[in-house]
Structures are given as C-alpha cells and as structure tokens.
Amino acid sequence: MNFKLVLFLIVACVSYSMKAQNPVFTHVFTADPSPHVWPDNSNKLWVYTSHDEPGSNNHYGMTGYHAFSTTDMVNWTDHGRILHLDNVDWAESHAWAMDAAYYRGQYYLIYCMKETGIGLFRTGIARSDVPQGPFTDLGYVKGVEFGQDPALFIDDDGIPYLFWGHDRKCFAAELNEDLMSIKPETYIDLTKQLTHVFEGPWVHKRKGKYYLTYPGLTPRRWPEKMFYAVADNPLGPYEFKGVFIDDFEGQSGTNHGGTVTYKGKDIMFYHSAWLSGGLSETRNVMADYLHYNKQGDIIPIVPSKEGLGNAKRNKTTLLLEAENGFSGGGELYNVIVDTWIKGYSGKGYVTNFDNPYDHVSILAQVAQPAKYRFIVSYASPDGESNHDILINSHAYREFKFPKSKAFTEIDFGVVSLKAGDNLVRIFKKDWQPSKGEFAIDYIKLVQVFEY
Ligand code: FUB
C-alpha cells in the first residue's frame, strides 16, 4: 500500500470515530431507554433510563433512574438521578426497566421494583411537574402482579394503557384515570400473540396501527433479539411480524428499548454493551433510525456506530440541580430551597448557609474515572461569600464567591471524578456570621470530547 492510501485510511478512521453517535451516552452506564417528545416542547427529545453500576455485570444491584435531554441529538444533558430505591417506601431492590408519560399536565415515571419483604416485582408510579424530575413515588399500581418492565401508552383519545412483561409473558390492561389501578375487565394476557416474547413491551402508534415491540428469546436462547407485532387496537389481537434487531456484536444478554418520532424522524432506542467492551451486562444506550417499508413493516435495524447522525459530538453536560437534594442522591444540611431570587433553573435554589458546616451535597454518577469541567451557578446579592468545596470528601477548593445579584456561573476548570458515585459538597466556610443571602442553583460537569 502506498503512503498516501495509508494516510487516507487513518484520517478516514479517525474522522469516522469522531462522528460516531453510538453509544449515545458514554459517561454513564444506562439501559432500558424510554424516549419521548413532550407536548410542551417539540424541539426537545427526552430519554429516561435505568442505571447500571460500573463493574456490576448483573442487574441485581440496580437502584435508580436518570433523565437525559437534547435538542440536536449530538450534545446531551444528563439531569442526574431522578428516582432511587431510597425514595420508594414499598420497594427493596431491582430498579429495573421503566417508562415515562405525560398525562393531564403532569409527568409520570412508571417503573418496576421488588416489593419489600415479598420480593415480587411491582409497577410503581411517580410524578413530577417538570420532565427532568425528580419524581415523587405515589405507590404501586393495583391489579398488576409480577409488574416487571412496565410501559404506559396514552392513546390519542387520552386513554392510558399499561403493558408489562417478564419471564416469557406479556400482559396489558387499561388503567383507571388516576393511573393507580387497572380496570380488571380489560386485563389481557398477550403472551400467545407475541412469539418468543420474554419481557420489555413497548407500544407506539403509526398510521392508525399499534406496534408492540419487545425483547424475545428464540429457542437458541440468549441474547435477546427485538421482535414486533401489529394490531388495530391497543389491547390486540396482535399479529406477530418478526425480528427487527437481531443478535449483534457487542450486545449484552438483554436488549430493551422504545421508539420516538423526533423532528420528523422515527428513532429506535435500545441498549448494548459497547461501552463496557461487550459480553457484559453493564450496558449503554444506543439509537438508530427506524424505517418502514410501504406495507408498514419495520425494516430491520443493524446497530451502527454512526447512530443518529454524523455531526461532531462536542460535549455531554451533567446538569445537577442543587434543590433536588435527597431525591437526586444528595443532601441539604441545614439549608433550604427557595425561589425569591429570580432567574434560577429547575425548581429553585438552595440557600440559608447561615452556620458553619451548613451545606448542599450533589450526586454525580459516571461510568469511568474521567476529567470534567466543573461549573457552579450561584447568586450572592449582598456581598462576597466564602465557601469550601469538597469532592468525594477531599478538600477541593476554598473560594470567595464574588457579589452577584443574579445567578451566574463560575468555571472552576477541570476536576477528576471516579467511576461510580461522586459527591460534590459546598459548605459555608468558617464561623463568621453570614453577611446576607447566598444561593447555589446547580452544578454542571461537562464531559468534553477530545479528538
Ligand atoms: O435492566 C434490567 C432488566 O434487564 C430489564 O428490566 C429487562 O428488560 C432487561 O433489559
């Protein structure tokens, strides 16, 4: 091979990997994606996921969920942890697959966890008034037994339907208006209509037809492939159509996902184990365009590196709201959430750092040890304010936040995070009495892609 050809191939390979959009999230292990565009903003795509602990390689220790958003399908915001086992009184383990829904002006997370003392899956419902959460648990849906892998489909007429499935079975029912129980007379076992079904149903509607996609196992068994069936009504009967994501290199034992139409394009979100190196149960979200033929059949997807586009990826931002406190995995110690200073993001900010050790802790979950640009948004309308910042219990920085009437960002430069849970803690410094109000709105951790 001549030198110019070798050079061309190297440049081509490097620029190809620069543009690769799969895995979609490379800073955190995520699975079971649930993609949505909410009615209040058709410009924003949301993806809700379950979370794998780094190095876990099984699903038994899964504890929480994340929300992600984007407006360009290239640069993403991770809104951090939105619900955790610790926020759910009735559950003890297995924060497995979930879905999200917008229903009558509120956002819902529908998830499964094992009930304390019983160890059976229940389908939980949590609510938030904003899409990024955090979500507050409302209890579990009555009438659903073994409620693993729930998906909530709201039809065009506003009727909510719940689908769930586990261990080679799939069920569905219409929900009552408060979403807290099924209508028993509508309950149906769909298993026989869904050849090879194992778990993870998801329903979307296209041109008046209901498509039920699901992970299934053929007699050759693991890993799971994605299949689908089509019906004229949400509760069936469904006609089995076939496989549309077959086995692929680097997949995990499971597959699971959902579809969305965003900016006129149909997209399939699912998961693989590319980020953890394949042959692993520590998973990552993937996305590829979904196409149909003239008859409305899904054209099988071959997982691609390119994914949703060939634009260069610049950054992923972890946007972690201080006021989420315990719900987001952090802590508010002798501080409060307030909303007087305008211009905050999310639902408010944290203030009243009056005494030494008053602090806010904010959780950042990442997949691998890596460097992130660290930014804090604050306001200090009455004068400068002195604080200690700790990262994972290590003193990171003492900093005098300058007077600022409005919320403003301070860029602290690059910090190192470890794989797993990282706690960023902002303390009031020393014993001097507070000179006025000091407020923390959020922290940002920005993963910068270096090519
Ligand atoms: O993520 C945990 C479990 O793995 C899900 O509930 C299943 O659908 C499979 O993806």
Coordinates of C-alpha atoms and ligand atoms in Angstrom, one line a residue:
M1 CA 0.0 0.0 0.0
N2 CA 1.3 3.4 -0.8
F3 CA 1.9 6.1 1.9
K4 CA -1.0 8.3 0.7
L5 CA -3.5 5.5 0.9
V6 CA -2.4 4.6 4.4
L7 CA -2.7 8.2 5.4
F8 CA -6.2 8.4 3.9
L9 CA -7.3 5.3 5.7
I10 CA -6.0 6.6 9.1
V11 CA -7.8 10.0 8.6
A12 CA -11.0 8.3 7.5
C13 CA -11.0 6.0 10.5
V14 CA -10.3 8.9 12.9
S15 CA -13.0 11.1 11.5
Y16 CA -15.4 8.2 11.5
S17 CA -14.9 7.5 15.2
M18 CA -15.2 11.3 15.9
K19 CA -18.6 11.2 14.4
A20 CA -19.8 8.0 16.0
Q21 CA -23.0 8.7 18.0
N22 CA -23.3 5.2 19.4
P23 CA -23.2 4.6 22.3
V24 CA -25.4 7.6 22.9
F25 CA -24.2 8.3 26.5
T26 CA -20.6 7.5 27.1
H27 CA -20.1 9.0 30.6
V28 CA -22.6 6.7 32.5
F29 CA -23.9 3.2 32.2
T30 CA -27.6 3.2 31.2
A31 CA -30.1 0.7 30.0
D32 CA -33.8 0.2 29.0
P33 CA -34.2 3.6 27.3
S34 CA -37.6 5.2 27.1
P35 CA -37.6 8.1 24.6
H36 CA -40.2 10.8 24.5
V37 CA -41.0 14.2 23.0
W38 CA -43.4 16.0 25.3
P39 CA -46.3 18.2 24.0
D40 CA -44.9 21.4 25.6
N41 CA -41.7 21.4 23.5
S42 CA -41.4 19.5 20.3
N43 CA -37.8 20.7 19.9
K44 CA -36.5 18.7 22.9
L45 CA -36.0 14.9 23.0
W46 CA -36.0 13.2 26.3
V47 CA -34.7 9.8 27.2
Y48 CA -35.3 8.1 30.6
T49 CA -33.1 5.2 31.5
S50 CA -32.3 2.7 34.2
H51 CA -28.8 2.8 35.6
D52 CA -26.0 0.1 35.8
E53 CA -23.3 0.4 38.4
P54 CA -19.8 0.4 37.0
G55 CA -18.4 -3.2 37.0
S56 CA -21.7 -4.7 38.3
N57 CA -22.1 -7.1 35.3
N58 CA -25.6 -8.2 36.6
H59 CA -28.9 -6.5 37.2
Y60 CA -29.5 -7.3 40.9
G61 CA -28.0 -4.2 42.3
M62 CA -29.8 -1.7 40.1
T63 CA -31.1 1.2 42.2
G64 CA -32.2 4.2 40.2
Y65 CA -33.1 6.1 37.1
H66 CA -31.7 9.0 35.0
A67 CA -33.2 11.6 32.6
F68 CA -31.4 12.9 29.5
S69 CA -32.4 15.6 27.1
T70 CA -31.1 17.0 23.8
T71 CA -32.1 19.5 21.1
D72 CA -29.7 18.3 18.4
M73 CA -29.2 14.6 19.1
V74 CA -25.5 15.2 19.3
N75 CA -24.9 17.1 22.6
W76 CA -26.8 15.7 25.6
T77 CA -27.7 16.9 29.1
D78 CA -27.8 14.3 31.9
H79 CA -30.2 15.6 34.5
G80 CA -28.8 13.1 37.0
R81 CA -30.7 10.7 39.2
I82 CA -34.4 11.2 39.1
L83 CA -35.7 8.4 41.3
H84 CA -34.0 5.9 43.6
L85 CA -35.0 2.9 45.7
D86 CA -34.4 5.1 48.8
N87 CA -37.3 7.3 47.6
V88 CA -39.7 4.4 47.3
D89 CA -41.1 3.2 50.7
W90 CA -42.5 -0.1 49.5
A91 CA -39.5 -1.3 47.5
E92 CA -36.3 -3.1 48.5
S93 CA -34.4 -3.8 45.3
H94 CA -34.3 -4.3 41.5
A95 CA -34.9 -0.8 40.0
W96 CA -35.4 -2.4 36.5
A97 CA -36.9 -1.0 33.4
M98 CA -39.2 2.0 33.3
D99 CA -41.2 4.3 31.1
A100 CA -42.3 7.9 31.3
A101 CA -45.5 9.6 30.2
Y102 CA -47.1 13.0 30.1
Y103 CA -50.7 12.8 31.3
R104 CA -53.1 15.6 32.2
G105 CA -50.4 18.2 32.6
Q106 CA -48.0 16.1 34.8
Y107 CA -45.0 13.9 34.0
Y108 CA -45.0 10.3 35.3
L109 CA -42.4 7.7 35.7
I110 CA -43.7 4.1 35.6
Y111 CA -41.1 1.7 36.9
C112 CA -40.7 -1.7 38.5
M113 CA -39.0 -2.6 41.7
K114 CA -39.3 -5.6 44.1
E115 CA -41.6 -5.1 47.0
T116 CA -40.0 -5.2 50.5
G117 CA -40.4 -8.5 52.2
I118 CA -42.1 -10.2 49.3
G119 CA -39.5 -9.9 46.6
L120 CA -42.0 -9.7 43.8
F121 CA -42.0 -7.0 41.1
R122 CA -44.5 -4.2 41.5
T123 CA -45.2 -1.5 38.9
G124 CA -44.6 1.9 40.7
I125 CA -45.9 5.3 39.7
A126 CA -44.1 8.5 40.4
R127 CA -45.0 12.1 39.4
S128 CA -43.2 15.4 38.7
D129 CA -44.4 18.7 37.4
V130 CA -41.2 19.0 35.3
P131 CA -39.9 16.5 32.8
Q132 CA -36.4 16.3 34.4
G133 CA -37.8 15.3 37.8
P134 CA -37.0 14.4 40.4
F135 CA -40.1 12.2 40.7
T136 CA -42.1 11.5 43.8
D137 CA -43.4 8.0 44.3
L138 CA -47.2 7.6 44.5
G139 CA -47.3 3.9 45.3
Y140 CA -47.7 0.9 43.1
V141 CA -50.5 0.1 40.5
K142 CA -53.2 -2.2 42.0
G143 CA -54.2 -5.2 40.0
V144 CA -50.7 -5.8 38.4
E145 CA -48.9 -8.9 39.6
F146 CA -45.3 -9.5 38.7
G147 CA -45.3 -6.0 37.2
Q148 CA -41.8 -6.1 35.6
D149 CA -40.9 -3.8 32.6
P150 CA -44.0 -1.5 32.5
A151 CA -44.7 0.7 29.5
L152 CA -47.5 3.3 29.7
F153 CA -49.1 4.1 26.4
I154 CA -51.6 7.0 26.3
D155 CA -53.7 6.7 23.2
D156 CA -54.8 9.7 21.1
D157 CA -58.2 9.7 22.9
G158 CA -56.4 10.1 26.2
I159 CA -57.0 6.5 27.5
P160 CA -54.0 5.1 29.4
Y161 CA -52.9 1.5 28.8
L162 CA -50.3 -0.4 30.8
F163 CA -48.2 -3.1 29.3
W164 CA -45.8 -5.3 31.3
G165 CA -43.9 -8.5 30.9
H166 CA -41.4 -10.9 32.4
D167 CA -40.1 -14.4 32.1
R168 CA -41.7 -15.2 28.7
K169 CA -45.0 -13.5 29.4
C170 CA -46.7 -10.2 28.4
F171 CA -49.8 -8.6 29.8
A172 CA -51.8 -5.4 29.2
A173 CA -54.8 -3.5 30.7
E174 CA -56.5 -0.2 30.6
L175 CA -55.7 2.0 33.6
N176 CA -58.1 3.9 35.7
E177 CA -57.9 7.7 35.3
D178 CA -55.7 8.2 38.4
L179 CA -53.2 5.6 36.9
M180 CA -53.1 3.8 40.2
S181 CA -55.1 0.7 39.3
I182 CA -56.0 -1.4 36.2
K183 CA -59.6 -1.9 35.0
P184 CA -59.7 -5.6 35.7
E185 CA -62.3 -6.3 33.0
T186 CA -59.7 -5.1 30.4
Y187 CA -56.8 -7.2 31.6
I188 CA -55.4 -9.4 28.9
D189 CA -52.6 -12.0 28.6
L190 CA -50.9 -11.2 25.2
T191 CA -48.2 -13.9 25.5
K192 CA -49.6 -16.3 22.9
Q193 CA -49.9 -13.4 20.3
L194 CA -46.2 -12.4 20.8
T195 CA -44.0 -15.2 19.5
H196 CA -40.7 -15.5 21.5
V197 CA -41.7 -12.8 24.0
F198 CA -39.6 -12.6 27.1
E199 CA -40.1 -9.1 28.7
G200 CA -40.0 -5.4 28.0
P201 CA -43.1 -4.5 25.9
W202 CA -43.3 -1.0 24.3
V203 CA -46.2 0.3 22.2
H204 CA -46.2 3.0 19.6
K205 CA -48.9 4.1 17.1
R206 CA -48.3 4.7 13.4
K207 CA -50.9 5.4 10.8
G208 CA -53.6 4.0 13.0
K209 CA -51.8 0.7 13.8
Y210 CA -50.4 -0.3 17.1
Y211 CA -46.9 -1.7 17.1
L212 CA -45.8 -3.7 20.1
T213 CA -42.1 -4.2 20.2
Y214 CA -40.4 -6.5 22.7
P215 CA -37.2 -8.4 23.6
G216 CA -37.6 -12.1 23.0
L217 CA -35.7 -15.3 23.1
T218 CA -35.7 -17.8 20.3
P219 CA -35.1 -21.5 21.0
R220 CA -31.4 -20.7 20.5
R221 CA -31.9 -18.6 23.7
W222 CA -29.7 -15.7 24.9
P223 CA -29.0 -13.0 23.9
E224 CA -32.3 -11.3 23.4
K225 CA -33.4 -10.1 19.9
M226 CA -36.1 -7.4 19.4
F227 CA -39.3 -8.5 17.8
Y228 CA -42.6 -6.8 17.0
A229 CA -46.3 -7.4 16.4
V230 CA -49.0 -5.2 15.0
A231 CA -52.7 -4.6 15.9
D232 CA -55.7 -2.4 15.1
N233 CA -56.4 -1.9 18.8
P234 CA -54.0 -1.3 21.7
L235 CA -55.1 -4.4 23.5
G236 CA -54.9 -6.5 20.4
P237 CA -55.3 -9.0 18.9
Y238 CA -51.7 -8.7 17.7
E239 CA -50.3 -10.2 14.6
F240 CA -46.7 -11.3 15.0
K241 CA -44.4 -9.8 12.4
G242 CA -40.8 -10.9 13.2
V243 CA -37.4 -9.8 14.4
F244 CA -36.2 -6.3 13.8
I245 CA -33.0 -6.2 15.8
D246 CA -31.2 -9.5 15.5
D247 CA -28.1 -10.5 17.5
F248 CA -25.2 -8.1 17.0
E249 CA -21.6 -7.8 18.0
G250 CA -21.1 -6.3 21.5
Q251 CA -24.6 -6.7 22.7
S252 CA -25.4 -7.6 26.2
G253 CA -27.6 -10.6 27.1
T254 CA -30.6 -8.3 27.2
N255 CA -32.0 -5.9 24.8
H256 CA -34.8 -3.4 25.6
G257 CA -36.0 -0.1 24.2
G258 CA -38.6 2.1 22.7
T259 CA -39.4 4.3 19.7
V260 CA -40.0 8.0 19.2
T261 CA -40.6 10.4 16.4
Y262 CA -38.5 13.5 16.7
K263 CA -38.2 16.3 14.2
G264 CA -40.0 14.1 11.6
K265 CA -37.7 11.1 12.0
D266 CA -38.5 7.8 13.6
I267 CA -35.9 6.5 16.0
M268 CA -35.3 3.3 17.9
F269 CA -33.6 3.5 21.3
Y270 CA -32.2 0.2 22.7
H271 CA -29.1 -0.9 24.6
S272 CA -25.8 -2.8 24.1
A273 CA -22.6 -3.4 26.0
W274 CA -20.3 -1.4 23.7
L275 CA -19.1 1.0 26.4
S276 CA -18.0 -1.8 28.8
G277 CA -16.4 -3.7 26.0
G278 CA -19.1 -6.2 25.0
L279 CA -20.0 -9.5 26.6
S280 CA -21.1 -7.7 29.7
E281 CA -24.3 -6.8 31.5
T282 CA -23.0 -3.3 32.2
R283 CA -25.0 -1.5 29.4
N284 CA -25.2 1.7 27.4
V285 CA -28.0 3.3 25.4
M286 CA -27.9 3.1 21.6
A287 CA -30.1 4.7 18.9
D288 CA -30.6 4.2 15.2
Y289 CA -33.2 5.5 12.8
L290 CA -36.2 3.3 12.3
H291 CA -37.6 2.8 8.7
Y292 CA -40.8 1.2 7.5
N293 CA -41.5 -0.3 4.0
K294 CA -44.6 0.6 2.0
Q295 CA -46.6 -2.1 3.8
G296 CA -45.8 -0.6 7.2
D297 CA -43.4 -3.3 8.2
I298 CA -40.3 -2.3 10.2
I299 CA -37.1 -2.6 8.2
P300 CA -34.6 -4.5 10.4
I301 CA -32.1 -2.3 12.1
V302 CA -28.4 -3.2 12.0
P303 CA -26.8 -1.4 15.0
S304 CA -24.5 1.3 13.6
K305 CA -21.6 3.2 15.0
E306 CA -22.9 6.3 13.4
G307 CA -26.3 6.1 15.1
L308 CA -28.3 9.3 14.8
G309 CA -26.0 11.3 12.6
N310 CA -22.5 12.2 11.6
A311 CA -22.2 15.6 13.3
K312 CA -19.3 16.0 15.5
R313 CA -20.1 15.5 19.2
N314 CA -18.8 18.3 21.4
K315 CA -19.9 17.7 24.9
T316 CA -22.3 16.0 27.3
T317 CA -23.3 18.1 30.3
L318 CA -24.3 16.8 33.7
L319 CA -26.8 19.5 34.9
L320 CA -27.4 18.7 38.6
E321 CA -29.9 20.9 40.4
A322 CA -28.9 21.7 44.0
E323 CA -32.5 21.8 45.2
N324 CA -33.0 18.1 44.2
G325 CA -31.2 17.2 47.4
F326 CA -32.0 13.7 48.7
S327 CA -34.3 12.9 45.7
G328 CA -31.3 13.4 43.4
G329 CA -28.9 11.4 45.7
G330 CA -27.5 14.4 47.5
E331 CA -28.2 16.1 50.9
L332 CA -29.4 19.5 52.1
Y333 CA -27.8 20.0 55.6
N334 CA -29.4 22.9 57.5
V335 CA -30.1 24.8 54.2
I336 CA -33.4 25.3 52.5
V337 CA -34.9 25.6 49.0
D338 CA -36.2 29.0 48.0
T339 CA -37.4 30.8 44.9
W340 CA -37.1 34.6 45.7
I341 CA -34.0 35.4 43.6
K342 CA -35.3 35.1 40.0
G343 CA -33.5 33.5 37.1
Y344 CA -32.8 30.1 38.7
S345 CA -33.0 26.9 36.7
G346 CA -35.1 23.9 37.7
K347 CA -37.5 24.3 40.7
G348 CA -35.5 26.7 42.8
Y349 CA -32.1 27.1 44.6
V350 CA -30.5 26.2 47.9
T351 CA -29.9 29.0 50.4
N352 CA -29.6 29.8 54.1
F353 CA -25.9 28.8 54.5
D354 CA -26.0 30.5 57.9
N355 CA -23.8 28.4 60.1
P356 CA -20.5 26.6 59.7
Y357 CA -21.0 23.2 58.1
D358 CA -24.3 24.1 56.5
H359 CA -24.0 22.5 53.1
V360 CA -25.5 21.1 50.0
S361 CA -24.3 17.8 48.5
I362 CA -24.9 16.9 44.9
L363 CA -24.5 13.5 43.4
A364 CA -22.8 12.9 40.0
Q365 CA -22.8 9.3 38.7
V366 CA -20.3 8.4 36.0
A367 CA -19.1 5.2 34.3
Q368 CA -15.3 5.6 34.3
P369 CA -12.7 7.7 36.0
A370 CA -12.5 10.9 33.9
K371 CA -12.0 14.6 33.8
Y372 CA -14.9 17.0 33.7
R373 CA -15.1 20.8 33.5
F374 CA -16.7 21.9 36.8
I375 CA -19.1 24.8 36.9
V376 CA -21.2 26.2 39.7
S377 CA -24.1 28.5 39.3
Y378 CA -24.7 30.8 42.3
A379 CA -26.0 34.2 43.4
S380 CA -24.7 36.3 46.3
P381 CA -26.6 39.5 46.2
D382 CA -25.4 41.0 49.5
G383 CA -21.6 40.7 49.1
E384 CA -18.9 38.1 48.6
S385 CA -19.3 34.8 50.4
N386 CA -16.6 32.3 51.5
H387 CA -17.2 28.6 51.0
D388 CA -15.4 25.3 50.9
I389 CA -15.9 22.9 48.1
L390 CA -15.3 19.2 48.7
I391 CA -15.3 16.5 46.0
N392 CA -15.7 13.0 47.4
S393 CA -14.7 14.2 50.9
H394 CA -11.5 15.7 49.7
A395 CA -11.0 19.4 50.1
Y396 CA -11.1 20.7 46.5
R397 CA -11.1 24.4 46.9
E398 CA -11.9 27.3 49.3
F399 CA -13.5 30.0 47.3
K400 CA -14.8 33.6 47.9
F401 CA -17.8 33.8 45.6
P402 CA -17.9 37.5 44.5
K403 CA -21.0 39.6 45.0
S404 CA -23.6 38.8 42.3
K405 CA -27.2 39.9 42.3
A406 CA -28.2 37.5 39.5
F407 CA -27.4 33.8 39.1
T408 CA -24.0 33.5 37.4
E409 CA -21.7 30.6 36.6
I410 CA -18.1 30.2 37.9
D411 CA -15.9 27.9 35.9
F412 CA -13.5 26.1 38.2
G413 CA -11.7 24.3 35.5
V414 CA -11.1 20.6 35.2
V415 CA -11.7 18.1 38.0
S416 CA -11.3 14.3 38.2
L417 CA -14.2 12.1 39.0
K418 CA -14.1 8.4 39.9
A419 CA -16.2 5.6 38.5
G420 CA -19.5 5.4 40.3
D421 CA -21.0 7.9 42.7
N422 CA -19.3 11.3 43.3
L423 CA -20.5 13.8 45.8
V424 CA -19.8 17.4 45.3
R425 CA -20.3 19.3 48.6
I426 CA -20.5 23.1 49.0
F427 CA -20.1 24.2 52.7
K428 CA -20.3 27.5 54.4
K429 CA -16.8 28.4 55.4
D430 CA -15.7 29.3 59.0
W431 CA -17.5 30.7 61.9
Q432 CA -18.1 34.2 60.6
P433 CA -21.8 35.1 60.7
S434 CA -23.5 35.2 57.3
K435 CA -23.5 38.6 55.7
G436 CA -26.6 38.0 53.6
E437 CA -28.1 35.6 51.2
F438 CA -26.0 33.1 49.3
A439 CA -27.6 30.7 46.8
I440 CA -26.5 27.7 44.9
D441 CA -28.6 27.0 41.8
Y442 CA -26.9 24.0 40.1
I443 CA -23.6 22.5 39.3
K444 CA -22.5 21.5 35.8
L445 CA -20.0 18.8 35.0
V446 CA -19.1 18.9 31.3
Q447 CA -17.6 15.9 29.5
V448 CA -15.5 17.4 26.7
F449 CA -14.7 15.1 23.8
E450 CA -11.1 15.4 22.8
Y451 CA -10.4 14.3 19.3
Ligands
FUB1 O1 -32.4 -3.6 33.2 C1 -32.9 -4.7 33.9 C2 -33.7 -5.7 33.1 O2 -32.9 -6.1 32.0 C3 -34.9 -5.0 32.4 O3 -35.9 -4.9 33.3 C4 -35.1 -6.1 31.4 O4 -36.0 -5.7 30.4 C5 -33.7 -6.2 30.9 O5 -33.3 -5.2 30.0

